[in-house]
């Protein structure tokens, strides 16, 4: 039982961090499909940071720096160059995947993976079998709570949601939706970097090309499944992790009798089902009236 | 500086252009503090634009606005709010998923940036109570009836110490009793020293509530502010629509200005004997999300008559429209269009039989705001064609252009998005689409809501002409003057039933009593 919990926490924690980045962007009105790119930038920068500086703190700061920078780039392309946010997000993902591959090749020649001498600090033997978990796992609930508080219990959070849901209403009370989106994306860069760091340096200590393997998109699915609520999306992300853990178990038990791809698709099938369910429960929304004269 | 009668709001040569459109042109005027000012003008005259400039939402391309003597940097909402100007929008602007308490909080300024649910309720309950708005603070904006939403919008605008409150067409969405309550609220604000600017269309309302009136036409200041004691309805309508007012029939002018009791407009009074174009026989519907179910409704419309439906909003008028449009289902009884049982027919088939609908909600049910004008306009014709028929967009565009011109819509070109039109012009697009030669039964749900007086008279004439061509018309309106003026017969709805039928000459008191069930 303990090993299942550990497996779920290990695979779920990076997903939750990245999901939180998606939640705050979604609230501000940007469908962030660049999560995958942000995550891999975070992962790569952490490992390279450790290798280059030898300090985990500096490595995390470097990861955060690059993830925030990439988020600001997304904001610039969407808000200033008026690009379609979906395309721009996918572009960011491409940039992250390609850019990190390029980065490790230029640092280390033609390798496709980099090993670090050490990873994130672990909890240690005092926690028994859970001692193998990294400190970012324990920090995760704190970050979730902090973001929940920021989004749901402060005026700033309401203003952010207003900018996403009804920009004209936000403008009418004197807010600048574009600036609020910049703030939201920049804040989101932090958990996205932590998610990447936990993925690469939490239980492992290496970075490999494409190592995020679609987790950013799964995080986006969790944002939608959780209706962009920090707690809801966190639960959705953990739910997906449980599903994949079950999938891996199933694979061990059933072997090749169940198609591997089907099991991998489980979280996405669950998302589709969840979206259908929640739209049934909430009843048809009568499409919010937006005033397109707002410009 | 604290002279109570110094102007609260001054406009100096304010001009606004949207691309090729000049919405305001060198408007200079001043509004005294502590009074209720009306701003009137035709659709597209620039009233909303004016309100947006004053509240800092739109930066004028020329001139400036001064609030309480301070010249404002244009296009800065925060500065305008800090100076005390607040605007309540024509189509409301609050995030629909917010609760009432959140809607108050997100626009607040000053201390108290963190909260819990209960502290938020505690913070805003007294504010709402002081404005006499009773509502559950945890209710979501999208679930509130429109009158409460407007109350919330006003409360939102007053979370800071507003000195100048601008309401853009606040009465368009309200029932007569709602309007009375709104005016009560506005008078109370005036007593507290707030300067109120009301953008209005109905001259009756201007004369009832405002101290002064200012008239805009085609982006220019025509006159004002004039003391309302110095003008009468006739002069005002002349100022608003210019020489066109001379063409108004006397009864229409009376219904428009609210001077004296309205009488039924002259008809050739030929008794209509043809078979009914629409017949509902003892219809009972299932419960409906948009109002009470219909109960045992017997109702018919003959070709060549206008049947008015009076009633307090929310008494089954929407269900009636939804039934005829195949959105609500009958549990019992029959619906006949032109003698055919249409109970099981989809809307497209009903439309091909000549059913036309001018819906209640123009922005969501009547138009696709993000589509072009010609796409909106041709939807009717395309619906009746087979799916794979080729269309000729150039031809459709020029047809649309001609039709919109004939209806006097103020627009730039037919490729414009429908959402860029002023409220009244948007309504005219729907009218031009729904009142056509092939129409046999036209349901007009609040067709003149938000229209200026010239356009209103235009709609009445269009409906009368359609009637004289042999159309059957159902007119649903909360404006009794309108109903009495053009209906040949008025039915009163109450709680999903038809509780009375009246014919001209109409007795205002009897109809009013039937509407609230006091007979
Ligand atoms: N964002 C915009 N883009 C292009 N044109 C606009 C825009 N906003 C307003 N206009 C045009 O400016 C003119 C004035 O519009 P405005 O909304 O101020 O009229 P209004 O007096 O409020 O009319 P109504 O009574 O119909 O509400 C109209 O011709 C309108 O089409
Ligand atoms: Mg307007």
CSV table of C-alpha atoms and ligand atoms in Angstrom, one decimal, chain A residues 291-295, chain B residues 16-24 39-52 58 90 168-169 199-201 216 218-219 362 410-412 416 419-427 450-452, ligand 1:
chain,number,residue,atom,x,y,z
A,291,UNK,CA,-19.7,42.7,-25.5
A,292,UNK,CA,-17.4,42.5,-28.5
A,293,UNK,CA,-17.4,46.2,-28.8
A,294,UNK,CA,-14.8,46.1,-26.0
A,295,UNK,CA,-11.5,46.7,-27.7
B,16,UNK,CA,-14.6,60.4,-30.6
B,17,UNK,CA,-14.0,58.5,-33.8
B,18,UNK,CA,-14.1,54.7,-34.3
B,19,UNK,CA,-12.3,54.2,-37.5
B,20,UNK,CA,-14.4,55.9,-40.2
B,21,UNK,CA,-17.3,56.5,-37.8
B,22,UNK,CA,-17.6,59.7,-35.9
B,23,UNK,CA,-19.5,58.9,-32.8
B,24,UNK,CA,-19.1,62.3,-31.1
B,39,UNK,CA,-29.4,62.5,-22.0
B,40,UNK,CA,-31.5,61.6,-25.0
B,41,UNK,CA,-31.0,61.0,-28.7
B,42,UNK,CA,-31.6,58.6,-31.5
B,43,UNK,CA,-30.0,55.2,-31.8
B,44,UNK,CA,-26.4,55.7,-32.7
B,45,UNK,CA,-26.5,59.3,-31.6
B,46,UNK,CA,-23.5,58.7,-29.4
B,47,UNK,CA,-25.1,58.5,-25.9
B,48,UNK,CA,-23.2,55.4,-24.9
B,49,UNK,CA,-20.0,56.8,-26.3
B,50,UNK,CA,-20.5,59.9,-24.3
B,51,UNK,CA,-21.1,57.9,-21.1
B,52,UNK,CA,-17.9,55.9,-21.8
B,58,UNK,CA,-13.0,55.6,-24.0
B,90,UNK,CA,-26.5,49.5,-21.1
B,168,UNK,CA,-27.0,53.9,-19.7
B,169,UNK,CA,-30.6,53.1,-20.7
B,199,UNK,CA,-29.7,58.0,-20.7
B,200,UNK,CA,-33.3,57.5,-21.8
B,201,UNK,CA,-35.4,57.0,-24.8
B,216,UNK,CA,-27.6,64.5,-29.0
B,218,UNK,CA,-25.6,62.1,-34.9
B,219,UNK,CA,-22.8,62.7,-32.5
B,362,UNK,CA,-31.6,40.5,-29.2
B,410,UNK,CA,-26.8,53.2,-39.1
B,411,UNK,CA,-23.8,51.0,-40.1
B,412,UNK,CA,-20.7,51.2,-42.0
B,416,UNK,CA,-19.1,44.7,-40.0
B,419,UNK,CA,-21.8,43.6,-32.1
B,420,UNK,CA,-20.4,46.9,-33.4
B,421,UNK,CA,-23.8,48.4,-33.9
B,422,UNK,CA,-25.5,50.5,-31.3
B,423,UNK,CA,-28.3,48.8,-29.4
B,424,UNK,CA,-31.1,50.2,-31.4
B,425,UNK,CA,-29.5,49.6,-34.7
B,426,UNK,CA,-29.0,46.0,-33.8
B,427,UNK,CA,-32.7,45.6,-33.2
B,450,UNK,CA,-34.1,50.3,-26.5
B,451,UNK,CA,-35.3,52.0,-29.7
B,452,UNK,CA,-35.5,55.7,-30.1
C,1,LIG,N1,-16.5,50.0,-30.8
C,1,LIG,C1,-17.1,50.6,-31.9
C,1,LIG,N2,-16.6,50.4,-33.1
C,1,LIG,C2,-17.2,50.9,-34.2
C,1,LIG,N3,-18.2,51.8,-34.1
C,1,LIG,C3,-18.8,52.0,-32.9
C,1,LIG,C4,-18.2,51.5,-31.7
C,1,LIG,N4,-18.9,51.9,-30.7
C,1,LIG,C5,-19.9,52.7,-31.2
C,1,LIG,N5,-19.8,52.8,-32.5
C,1,LIG,C6,-20.6,53.6,-33.4
C,1,LIG,O1,-20.7,54.9,-32.9
C,1,LIG,C7,-22.0,55.5,-33.0
C,1,LIG,C8,-22.5,55.9,-31.7
C,1,LIG,O2,-22.8,54.7,-30.9
C,1,LIG,P1,-23.4,54.7,-29.4
C,1,LIG,O3,-23.3,53.3,-28.9
C,1,LIG,O4,-22.7,55.8,-28.6
C,1,LIG,O5,-24.9,55.1,-29.7
C,1,LIG,P2,-26.1,55.3,-28.7
C,1,LIG,O6,-26.5,56.7,-28.8
C,1,LIG,O7,-25.7,54.7,-27.4
C,1,LIG,O8,-27.2,54.4,-29.4
C,1,LIG,P3,-28.4,53.4,-28.7
C,1,LIG,O9,-29.5,54.2,-28.4
C,1,LIG,O10,-28.7,52.5,-29.9
C,1,LIG,O11,-27.7,52.7,-27.6
C,1,LIG,C9,-22.8,54.4,-33.7
C,1,LIG,O12,-22.9,54.7,-35.1
C,1,LIG,C10,-22.0,53.1,-33.5
C,1,LIG,O13,-22.2,52.2,-34.5
